[in-house]
CSV table of C-alpha atoms and ligand atoms in Angstrom, one decimal:
chain,number,residue,atom,x,y,z
B,9,MET,CA,0.1,-0.4,0.0
B,10,MET,CA,2.7,2.2,1.0
B,11,PHE,CA,5.1,0.8,-1.3
B,12,GLN,CA,5.0,4.0,-4.2
B,13,ARG,CA,5.7,6.8,-1.0
B,14,LEU,CA,9.4,4.7,-0.5
B,15,VAL,CA,10.2,5.1,-4.2
B,16,GLU,CA,9.1,9.0,-4.1
B,17,CYS,CA,11.6,9.1,-2.0
B,18,GLY,CA,14.0,6.7,-3.0
B,19,ASP,CA,13.8,9.3,-6.3
B,20,GLU,CA,14.1,12.6,-4.1
B,21,LEU,CA,17.3,11.1,-2.5
B,22,LYS,CA,18.8,9.8,-5.7
B,23,LEU,CA,18.1,13.6,-6.9
B,24,CYS,CA,19.3,15.7,-4.1
B,25,LEU,CA,23.3,13.6,-4.4
B,26,GLU,CA,22.9,14.4,-8.2
B,27,ASN,CA,25.6,17.5,-8.1
B,28,ILE,CA,27.9,16.3,-5.5
B,29,ALA,CA,28.4,12.8,-7.6
B,30,GLY,CA,28.8,14.6,-10.8
B,31,ARG,CA,31.8,16.2,-8.7
B,32,GLY,CA,32.5,12.9,-7.0
B,33,GLU,CA,32.5,14.8,-3.4
B,34,VAL,CA,33.0,13.1,-0.3
B,35,ILE,CA,30.1,13.1,1.5
B,36,GLU,CA,29.1,12.2,5.2
B,37,VAL,CA,26.3,9.5,4.1
B,38,LYS,CA,24.6,9.0,7.5
B,39,ASP,CA,22.8,12.1,8.3
B,40,ILE,CA,21.2,12.4,4.4
B,41,LEU,CA,20.4,8.4,4.5
B,42,ALA,CA,18.9,9.5,8.1
B,43,ARG,CA,17.0,12.6,6.1
B,44,PHE,CA,16.1,9.9,3.6
B,45,SER,CA,14.2,7.4,6.3
B,46,THR,CA,12.3,10.4,8.1
B,47,ASP,CA,10.7,11.6,4.7
B,48,VAL,CA,10.0,7.9,4.2
B,49,ILE,CA,8.6,7.2,8.1
B,50,SER,CA,6.3,10.9,8.2
B,51,SER,CA,4.9,10.3,5.1
B,52,CYS,CA,4.1,6.7,5.7
B,53,ALA,CA,3.6,7.1,9.3
B,54,PHE,CA,2.0,10.3,9.7
B,55,GLY,CA,1.0,11.2,6.3
B,56,ILE,CA,3.7,14.6,6.3
B,57,GLU,CA,5.6,15.2,3.6
B,58,CYS,CA,8.2,17.1,6.0
B,59,ASN,CA,10.8,17.5,2.6
B,60,CYS,CA,13.8,16.6,5.0
B,61,LEU,CA,15.7,15.6,2.1
B,62,LYS,CA,15.0,19.0,0.2
B,63,ASN,CA,15.6,21.0,3.9
B,64,GLU,CA,18.1,19.2,6.5
B,65,ASN,CA,17.2,21.8,9.2
B,66,ALA,CA,13.6,20.7,8.4
B,67,GLU,CA,11.6,20.6,12.0
B,68,PHE,CA,10.8,16.6,11.8
B,69,ARG,CA,14.5,16.2,11.6
B,70,GLN,CA,15.3,18.3,14.4
B,71,TRP,CA,13.5,16.0,15.9
B,72,GLY,CA,14.4,13.2,15.6
B,73,ARG,CA,17.6,14.2,16.1
B,74,LYS,CA,17.1,15.2,19.7
B,75,ILE,CA,15.7,11.8,20.2
B,76,PHE,CA,18.9,10.2,18.8
B,77,GLN,CA,20.9,12.7,20.8
B,78,PRO,CA,19.8,12.2,24.0
B,79,SER,CA,21.8,15.0,27.0
B,80,ILE,CA,23.4,13.1,30.1
B,81,GLY,CA,20.1,13.6,32.5
B,82,GLN,CA,18.5,11.1,29.2
B,83,ILE,CA,20.5,8.5,28.7
B,84,ILE,CA,21.0,8.0,32.7
B,85,ILE,CA,17.1,7.7,32.9
B,86,GLY,CA,17.4,5.3,30.0
B,87,ILE,CA,20.0,3.2,32.1
B,88,LEU,CA,17.4,3.3,34.9
B,89,SER,CA,14.8,1.9,33.0
B,90,ASN,CA,16.3,-1.1,31.9
B,91,THR,CA,18.2,-1.8,34.8
B,92,ALA,CA,15.6,0.1,37.9
B,93,PRO,CA,12.5,1.1,36.7
B,94,VAL,CA,11.1,1.2,39.9
B,95,VAL,CA,13.2,3.9,40.8
B,96,LEU,CA,11.8,5.6,38.0
B,97,ASP,CA,8.1,5.4,38.7
B,98,LYS,CA,8.9,6.7,42.3
B,99,LEU,CA,10.7,9.6,41.0
B,100,LYS,CA,7.7,10.0,38.4
B,101,LEU,CA,10.7,10.7,35.7
B,102,SER,CA,9.9,9.9,32.1
B,103,THR,CA,12.4,7.9,29.3
B,104,LEU,CA,11.1,11.0,26.2
B,105,ASP,CA,12.0,14.2,26.4
B,106,SER,CA,8.5,16.1,27.5
B,107,ASP,CA,9.3,18.6,24.8
B,108,VAL,CA,9.5,15.8,22.4
B,109,SER,CA,6.7,13.7,23.6
B,110,LYS,CA,4.5,17.1,23.2
B,111,TYR,CA,5.2,18.1,19.8
B,112,PHE,CA,4.1,14.3,18.3
B,113,ARG,CA,1.1,14.7,20.2
B,114,LYS,CA,0.2,17.6,19.0
B,115,MET,CA,1.1,17.0,15.7
B,116,VAL,CA,-0.9,13.5,15.5
B,117,GLN,CA,-3.8,15.8,17.1
B,118,GLU,CA,-3.6,18.2,14.1
B,119,THR,CA,-3.6,15.6,12.1
B,120,VAL,CA,-6.2,13.2,12.7
B,121,GLU,CA,-8.3,16.7,13.1
B,122,TYR,CA,-7.5,17.9,9.5
B,123,ARG,CA,-8.1,14.5,7.9
B,124,GLU,CA,-11.4,14.3,10.0
B,125,MET,CA,-12.9,17.6,9.2
B,126,ASN,CA,-11.5,17.3,5.4
B,127,ASN,CA,-12.7,13.8,4.9
B,128,VAL,CA,-8.7,13.5,3.5
B,129,LYS,CA,-8.0,9.6,3.1
B,130,ARG,CA,-4.7,8.1,2.4
B,131,ASN,CA,-2.9,5.1,2.4
B,132,ASP,CA,-1.0,5.2,4.8
B,133,PHE,CA,-0.6,3.9,8.4
B,134,MET,CA,-2.3,6.8,10.4
B,135,GLN,CA,-5.5,6.0,8.1
B,136,LEU,CA,-5.2,2.5,9.7
B,137,LEU,CA,-5.1,5.0,13.6
B,138,ILE,CA,-7.9,6.7,12.1
B,139,GLN,CA,-10.3,3.6,11.4
B,140,LEU,CA,-9.4,2.1,14.4
B,141,LYS,CA,-9.8,5.1,16.7
B,142,GLN,CA,-13.4,5.7,14.7
B,143,LYS,CA,-14.3,2.0,14.1
B,144,GLY,CA,-12.4,0.1,17.0
B,145,SER,CA,-11.2,-2.5,13.9
B,146,LEU,CA,-10.0,-2.3,10.9
B,147,ASP,CA,-12.6,-2.9,7.5
B,148,SER,CA,-10.2,-5.8,7.2
B,149,GLU,CA,-10.6,-7.1,10.7
B,150,GLN,CA,-12.8,-10.3,11.7
B,151,GLY,CA,-14.2,-10.7,14.4
B,152,ALA,CA,-12.7,-7.4,15.8
B,153,GLU,CA,-16.5,-6.2,17.4
B,154,ASP,CA,-16.3,-9.2,19.8
B,155,ARG,CA,-13.5,-7.6,22.2
B,156,SER,CA,-15.1,-6.6,25.3
B,157,ASP,CA,-13.6,-3.1,27.2
B,158,GLU,CA,-12.1,-5.5,29.8
B,159,GLU,CA,-9.2,-6.0,27.3
B,160,PHE,CA,-8.4,-2.8,26.5
B,161,SER,CA,-8.2,-1.7,30.8
B,162,GLY,CA,-5.4,0.4,31.1
B,163,THR,CA,-4.5,0.8,27.3
B,164,GLY,CA,-6.1,4.3,27.3
B,165,GLU,CA,-8.2,2.3,24.8
B,166,THR,CA,-11.9,1.4,24.2
B,167,ALA,CA,-13.8,-1.8,22.8
B,168,ASP,CA,-15.0,1.5,20.6
B,169,GLY,CA,-12.1,3.2,19.4
B,170,LEU,CA,-8.4,4.1,20.0
B,171,SER,CA,-8.1,7.3,22.2
B,172,MET,CA,-6.6,10.2,20.6
B,173,ASN,CA,-3.3,9.3,23.3
B,174,SER,CA,-3.1,5.9,22.5
B,175,LEU,CA,-3.3,7.1,18.6
B,176,ALA,CA,-1.0,9.7,18.9
B,177,ALA,CA,1.8,7.1,20.7
B,178,GLN,CA,1.1,4.5,18.4
B,179,ALA,CA,2.4,6.4,15.6
B,180,PHE,CA,5.6,8.1,17.4
B,181,VAL,CA,6.8,4.4,18.4
B,182,PHE,CA,6.6,4.4,14.8
B,183,PHE,CA,8.6,7.3,13.6
B,184,PHE,CA,10.7,6.4,16.9
B,185,ALA,CA,11.3,2.4,16.2
B,186,GLY,CA,11.3,3.0,12.1
B,187,PHE,CA,13.6,5.9,11.0
B,188,GLU,CA,17.1,5.3,12.7
B,189,THR,CA,17.3,1.7,12.5
B,190,SER,CA,16.5,1.8,8.4
B,191,SER,CA,19.3,4.3,7.6
B,192,THR,CA,21.8,2.8,10.1
B,193,THR,CA,21.5,-0.5,8.0
B,194,MET,CA,21.1,1.3,4.7
B,195,THR,CA,25.0,3.3,6.2
B,196,PHE,CA,26.8,0.5,6.8
B,197,CYS,CA,26.0,-1.8,4.1
B,198,LEU,CA,27.4,1.9,1.8
B,199,TYR,CA,30.4,1.5,4.1
B,200,GLU,CA,31.0,-2.3,3.7
B,201,LEU,CA,30.5,-2.1,-0.3
B,202,SER,CA,32.9,0.7,-0.8
B,203,VAL,CA,35.6,-1.3,1.3
B,204,ASN,CA,34.3,-5.0,-0.8
B,205,PRO,CA,34.1,-3.0,-5.0
B,206,ASP,CA,33.9,-6.3,-5.8
B,207,ILE,CA,30.3,-7.3,-3.9
B,208,GLN,CA,29.6,-3.8,-5.1
B,209,GLU,CA,29.5,-4.1,-8.6
B,210,ARG,CA,27.9,-8.2,-8.3
B,211,LEU,CA,25.1,-6.3,-6.4
B,212,ARG,CA,24.8,-3.3,-8.9
B,213,THR,CA,24.4,-5.8,-11.8
B,214,GLU,CA,21.7,-8.0,-10.4
B,215,ILE,CA,19.8,-4.3,-9.7
B,216,ASN,CA,20.7,-3.5,-13.4
B,217,THR,CA,19.4,-6.7,-14.8
B,218,VAL,CA,15.9,-6.7,-12.9
B,219,LEU,CA,15.1,-3.1,-13.4
B,220,GLU,CA,15.3,-3.7,-16.8
B,221,LYS,CA,13.3,-6.7,-16.9
B,222,HIS,CA,10.3,-4.3,-15.3
B,223,ASP,CA,11.0,-1.5,-17.7
B,224,GLY,CA,13.4,0.3,-15.3
B,225,LYS,CA,10.8,0.6,-12.7
B,226,LEU,CA,10.9,-0.3,-9.4
B,227,SER,CA,8.5,-2.4,-8.0
B,228,TYR,CA,7.5,-4.5,-5.2
B,229,GLU,CA,8.0,-7.4,-7.0
B,230,ALA,CA,11.4,-6.6,-9.0
B,231,VAL,CA,12.7,-5.9,-5.1
B,232,GLN,CA,11.2,-9.5,-4.3
B,233,GLU,CA,13.9,-10.3,-7.3
B,234,MET,CA,16.5,-9.3,-6.1
B,235,SER,CA,17.8,-12.5,-4.1
B,236,TYR,CA,21.7,-11.2,-3.4
B,237,LEU,CA,20.5,-7.6,-2.6
B,238,ASP,CA,18.9,-10.0,0.1
B,239,LYS,CA,21.8,-11.2,0.9
B,240,VAL,CA,24.0,-8.2,1.3
B,241,VAL,CA,21.5,-6.8,3.2
B,242,SER,CA,21.1,-10.1,5.5
B,243,GLU,CA,25.3,-9.8,6.1
B,244,THR,CA,25.1,-6.3,7.2
B,245,LEU,CA,22.8,-6.9,9.6
B,246,ARG,CA,24.7,-9.7,11.3
B,247,LYS,CA,27.8,-7.0,11.5
B,248,TYR,CA,26.0,-4.5,12.2
B,249,PRO,CA,22.5,-4.8,14.0
B,250,PRO,CA,21.1,-1.6,14.5
B,251,LEU,CA,20.1,-2.9,18.6
B,252,SER,CA,23.5,-4.8,19.8
B,253,SER,CA,21.0,-6.1,22.5
B,254,LEU,CA,17.7,-7.1,23.6
B,255,MET,CA,15.7,-7.3,27.3
B,256,ARG,CA,13.8,-9.8,27.9
B,257,GLN,CA,12.3,-10.5,31.4
B,258,CYS,CA,12.2,-14.6,32.9
B,259,SER,CA,8.3,-15.3,33.3
B,260,LYS,CA,9.1,-18.3,35.0
B,261,PRO,CA,11.9,-20.2,36.7
B,262,TYR,CA,14.6,-21.0,33.9
B,263,LYS,CA,18.2,-23.5,34.5
B,264,ILE,CA,20.0,-22.5,32.1
B,265,PRO,CA,21.1,-26.0,29.9
B,266,GLU,CA,24.2,-27.6,30.7
B,267,THR,CA,24.8,-25.1,34.0
B,268,ASP,CA,23.6,-25.3,37.6
B,269,ILE,CA,22.4,-21.5,37.0
B,270,VAL,CA,18.4,-20.9,37.1
B,271,LEU,CA,17.0,-17.9,36.3
B,272,ASP,CA,14.2,-16.9,39.0
B,273,LYS,CA,10.9,-15.6,37.5
B,274,GLY,CA,11.2,-11.9,37.3
B,275,THR,CA,14.6,-12.0,36.4
B,276,ARG,CA,15.6,-9.0,33.1
B,277,VAL,CA,18.2,-11.1,31.0
B,278,VAL,CA,20.3,-8.9,28.5
B,279,ILE,CA,20.6,-11.2,25.0
B,280,PRO,CA,23.8,-10.5,23.6
B,281,VAL,CA,23.2,-10.0,19.8
B,282,ILE,CA,26.2,-8.7,18.4
B,283,GLY,CA,27.8,-11.1,20.5
B,284,LEU,CA,26.3,-13.8,18.7
B,285,HIS,CA,26.6,-12.5,15.2
B,286,LEU,CA,30.3,-12.0,15.6
B,287,ASP,CA,30.8,-15.4,17.4
B,288,PRO,CA,33.6,-17.6,15.2
B,289,LYS,CA,31.6,-20.8,16.2
B,290,PHE,CA,28.7,-19.8,14.4
B,291,TYR,CA,29.9,-17.3,11.6
B,292,PRO,CA,33.7,-18.5,11.0
B,293,GLU,CA,35.9,-15.2,10.2
B,294,PRO,CA,33.3,-12.7,11.4
B,295,ASP,CA,34.8,-10.1,11.0
B,296,ARG,CA,34.9,-10.7,7.0
B,297,PHE,CA,31.9,-9.7,5.1
B,298,ASP,CA,30.6,-12.7,3.1
B,299,PRO,CA,26.5,-12.1,1.6
B,300,GLU,CA,26.6,-15.7,0.8
B,301,ARG,CA,26.6,-16.8,4.5
B,302,PHE,CA,23.0,-16.5,3.4
B,303,SER,CA,22.6,-18.5,0.9
B,304,GLU,CA,19.2,-21.1,1.5
B,305,GLU,CA,22.4,-24.2,2.4
B,306,GLU,CA,24.3,-22.1,4.7
B,307,LYS,CA,21.7,-20.6,6.4
B,308,GLN,CA,19.9,-24.3,7.2
B,309,LYS,CA,23.5,-25.2,8.8
B,310,ARG,CA,23.0,-22.8,11.8
B,311,HIS,CA,21.0,-22.4,14.5
B,312,HIS,CA,17.6,-20.2,14.0
B,313,TYR,CA,18.2,-17.6,16.9
B,314,VAL,CA,22.3,-17.6,16.4
B,315,TYR,CA,20.9,-14.6,13.9
B,316,LEU,CA,18.5,-12.3,15.6
B,317,PRO,CA,18.7,-8.2,14.2
B,318,PHE,CA,15.2,-8.1,14.2
B,319,GLY,CA,14.8,-10.2,17.8
B,320,GLU,CA,12.3,-13.4,18.2
B,321,GLY,CA,8.9,-14.3,19.9
B,322,PRO,CA,5.1,-12.9,20.0
B,323,ARG,CA,7.5,-9.5,20.2
B,324,ILE,CA,9.5,-10.2,17.2
B,325,CYS,CA,10.0,-6.1,15.4
B,326,ILE,CA,6.5,-5.3,14.1
B,327,GLY,CA,8.4,-3.1,11.1
B,328,MET,CA,10.2,-5.9,9.8
B,329,ARG,CA,9.2,-6.3,6.6
B,330,PHE,CA,8.8,-2.3,6.3
B,331,GLY,CA,12.2,-1.9,7.2
B,332,LEU,CA,13.9,-4.2,5.2
B,333,MET,CA,11.9,-2.6,1.8
B,334,GLN,CA,12.9,0.8,2.5
B,335,THR,CA,16.8,-0.2,3.2
B,336,LYS,CA,16.6,-2.0,-0.4
B,337,VAL,CA,14.5,0.8,-1.9
B,338,GLY,CA,16.9,3.3,-1.2
B,339,LEU,CA,20.3,1.3,-1.5
B,340,VAL,CA,18.7,0.4,-4.9
B,341,SER,CA,17.5,3.8,-5.7
B,342,LEU,CA,21.6,5.0,-4.8
B,343,LEU,CA,23.5,2.4,-6.2
B,344,SER,CA,21.5,1.6,-9.6
B,345,LYS,CA,22.9,5.6,-10.9
B,346,TYR,CA,26.0,5.9,-8.2
B,347,GLN,CA,29.4,4.5,-7.3
B,348,PHE,CA,30.9,4.6,-3.5
B,349,SER,CA,34.2,4.0,-2.5
B,350,VAL,CA,36.3,4.9,0.7
B,351,SER,CA,38.8,8.0,0.7
B,352,LYS,CA,41.5,9.4,3.2
B,353,LYS,CA,38.6,10.2,5.7
B,354,THR,CA,36.7,7.0,5.6
B,355,PRO,CA,36.8,5.4,8.7
B,356,VAL,CA,38.8,1.5,8.7
B,357,PRO,CA,39.0,-0.2,10.4
B,358,LEU,CA,35.7,1.2,12.0
B,359,MET,CA,35.0,2.5,15.7
B,360,PHE,CA,31.9,2.5,17.4
B,361,ASP,CA,30.0,5.5,18.6
B,362,ALA,CA,30.0,4.3,22.3
B,363,LYS,CA,27.6,7.0,23.8
B,364,SER,CA,24.8,5.8,21.0
B,365,PHE,CA,21.8,3.7,22.1
B,366,ILE,CA,21.4,2.3,18.4
B,367,LEU,CA,24.8,1.3,16.9
B,368,ALA,CA,26.7,3.8,15.1
B,369,PRO,CA,30.1,4.8,13.2
B,370,ALA,CA,32.1,7.8,15.4
B,371,GLY,CA,32.8,10.7,13.9
B,372,GLY,CA,29.9,9.8,10.9
B,373,MET,CA,30.3,7.6,7.5
B,374,TRP,CA,32.4,9.9,4.8
B,375,LEU,CA,32.2,7.7,1.5
B,376,GLN,CA,32.8,8.9,-2.3
B,377,ILE,CA,30.3,9.1,-4.3
B,378,GLU,CA,30.6,8.9,-8.2
B,379,ASN,CA,28.3,8.6,-10.7
B,380,ARG,CA,28.3,5.1,-12.1
B,381,ARG,CA,30.5,4.0,-14.6
B,382,MET,CA,29.3,2.2,-17.8
B,383,LYS,CA,30.5,-0.9,-18.7
C,422,HEM,C1,16.2,-2.6,9.7
C,422,HEM,C2,15.4,-1.8,10.3
C,422,HEM,C3,14.8,-2.3,11.5
C,422,HEM,C4,15.6,-2.8,13.2
C,422,HEM,C5,16.7,-3.6,12.8
C,422,HEM,C6,14.6,-3.7,14.1
C,422,HEM,C7,15.2,-4.0,14.7
C,422,HEM,C8,13.9,-4.5,15.6
C,422,HEM,C9,14.5,-5.4,17.4
C,422,HEM,C10,16.0,-5.7,17.5
C,422,HEM,C11,13.5,-5.0,17.7
C,422,HEM,C12,12.7,-5.6,19.1
C,422,HEM,C13,12.4,-6.8,18.7
C,422,HEM,C14,12.6,-7.7,20.4
C,422,HEM,O1,12.7,-7.3,21.5
C,422,HEM,O2,12.3,-8.9,20.0
C,422,HEM,C15,12.4,-3.8,17.7
C,422,HEM,C16,10.7,-3.9,17.4
C,422,HEM,C17,10.2,-2.9,16.9
C,422,HEM,N1,10.1,-2.4,15.8
C,422,HEM,FE1,11.5,-2.6,14.6
C,422,HEM,N2,13.4,-2.7,13.3
C,422,HEM,C18,13.8,-2.1,12.1
C,422,HEM,C19,12.8,-1.3,11.7
C,422,HEM,C20,11.6,-0.9,12.5
C,422,HEM,C21,10.3,-0.2,11.4
C,422,HEM,C22,10.3,0.9,9.9
C,422,HEM,C23,9.7,0.0,12.5
C,422,HEM,C24,7.9,0.6,12.4
C,422,HEM,C25,7.9,1.2,11.1
C,422,HEM,C26,9.9,-0.8,13.7
C,422,HEM,C27,8.8,-0.7,14.7
C,422,HEM,C28,9.2,-2.0,15.6
C,422,HEM,C29,8.8,-1.4,16.9
C,422,HEM,C30,7.2,-1.3,17.7
C,422,HEM,C31,8.8,-2.3,17.9
C,422,HEM,C32,7.9,-3.1,19.0
C,422,HEM,C33,7.7,-4.6,19.1
C,422,HEM,C34,7.0,-4.5,20.3
C,422,HEM,O3,7.7,-4.3,21.3
C,422,HEM,O4,5.8,-5.8,20.6
C,422,HEM,N3,11.0,-0.8,14.1
C,422,HEM,N4,12.5,-4.1,15.7
């Protein structure tokens, strides 16, 4: 439903780099890619064209930066929320900066009111939320009317519909969880493709072949056909999982197999995703970027849970398909037109930013961009 919006943002991304690539400049790609994914998510989740690619100081981008560049106070609160949430409750502290939450609540409220008053309908996530607010279920949802009020107690919702507060919270979570994770994935992917030009060339050949087959048009089906692209993105998420650990709480006592350790009910557990992804037991020569680790044959050889970039179980990332799709559309848009390489400014070897909540390169990601050379 939202695919066309992704393609339009991808075209905008291409356009915004045209002159820079013509001059073969070295650029910081992380910020540009964050502006791309902010445009995508604001358009698909909020129905707002925020034009962050055209205007790097657009309001939406500034709030996005604020979320991911927390103050020291916010970092301490963040640590407390994972280690001692009771303290936060006692002190009535919120993990979210109140200016940020006020801005999003106001924006969502204004958007909903505008759409309801003017009867505006769009193919986006906000439309689905508005439907939930008005009717309590989506048109395609079976049996949703049967839900009782009790199910919603404490959630701010009623069986009759989603409250404005819940609606704003849902839209905000999409924004928060959706843009930095995807742009970080694209950033690390372009880095690896610059360090491994042969892989970049093989990927570009696949992209061009599939696009030609689809009359030069980037469609949902065309992206699905790009199997090497899928392997490259999977390998990027292995080496650089944007969320490098997962949090869980034991719902019942659990004995760790082959040890004497028993985790009591209620114990909070950190699952070291990046530790598993870089363990030579599961991925020989883990520092080597090798998309073939994700061939069907290689995947069968590993335990399913040693690859967790989107988490697992009932709380697995709800935006997984959307995140992968926007990452792939961004990469296809760029690689079909431009080529990337390392420059003196490129951080090799790569260092991570120790203060960042989401895995990020320290000092940004500087790459040289040029127009694609025709073969
Ligand atoms: C490459 C991109 C992305 C990555 C690597 C990623 C990764 C993750 C991870 C690791 C989790 C935690 C899962 C767990 O605890 O088992 C998560 C949760 C979540 N993600 Fe994503 N994500 C991405 C894109 C997105 C997008 C685009 C959206 C929304 C449009 C999104 C929305 C969410 C939400 C709402 C949750 C919480 C789900 C829940 O707790 O039930 N994510 N994501």
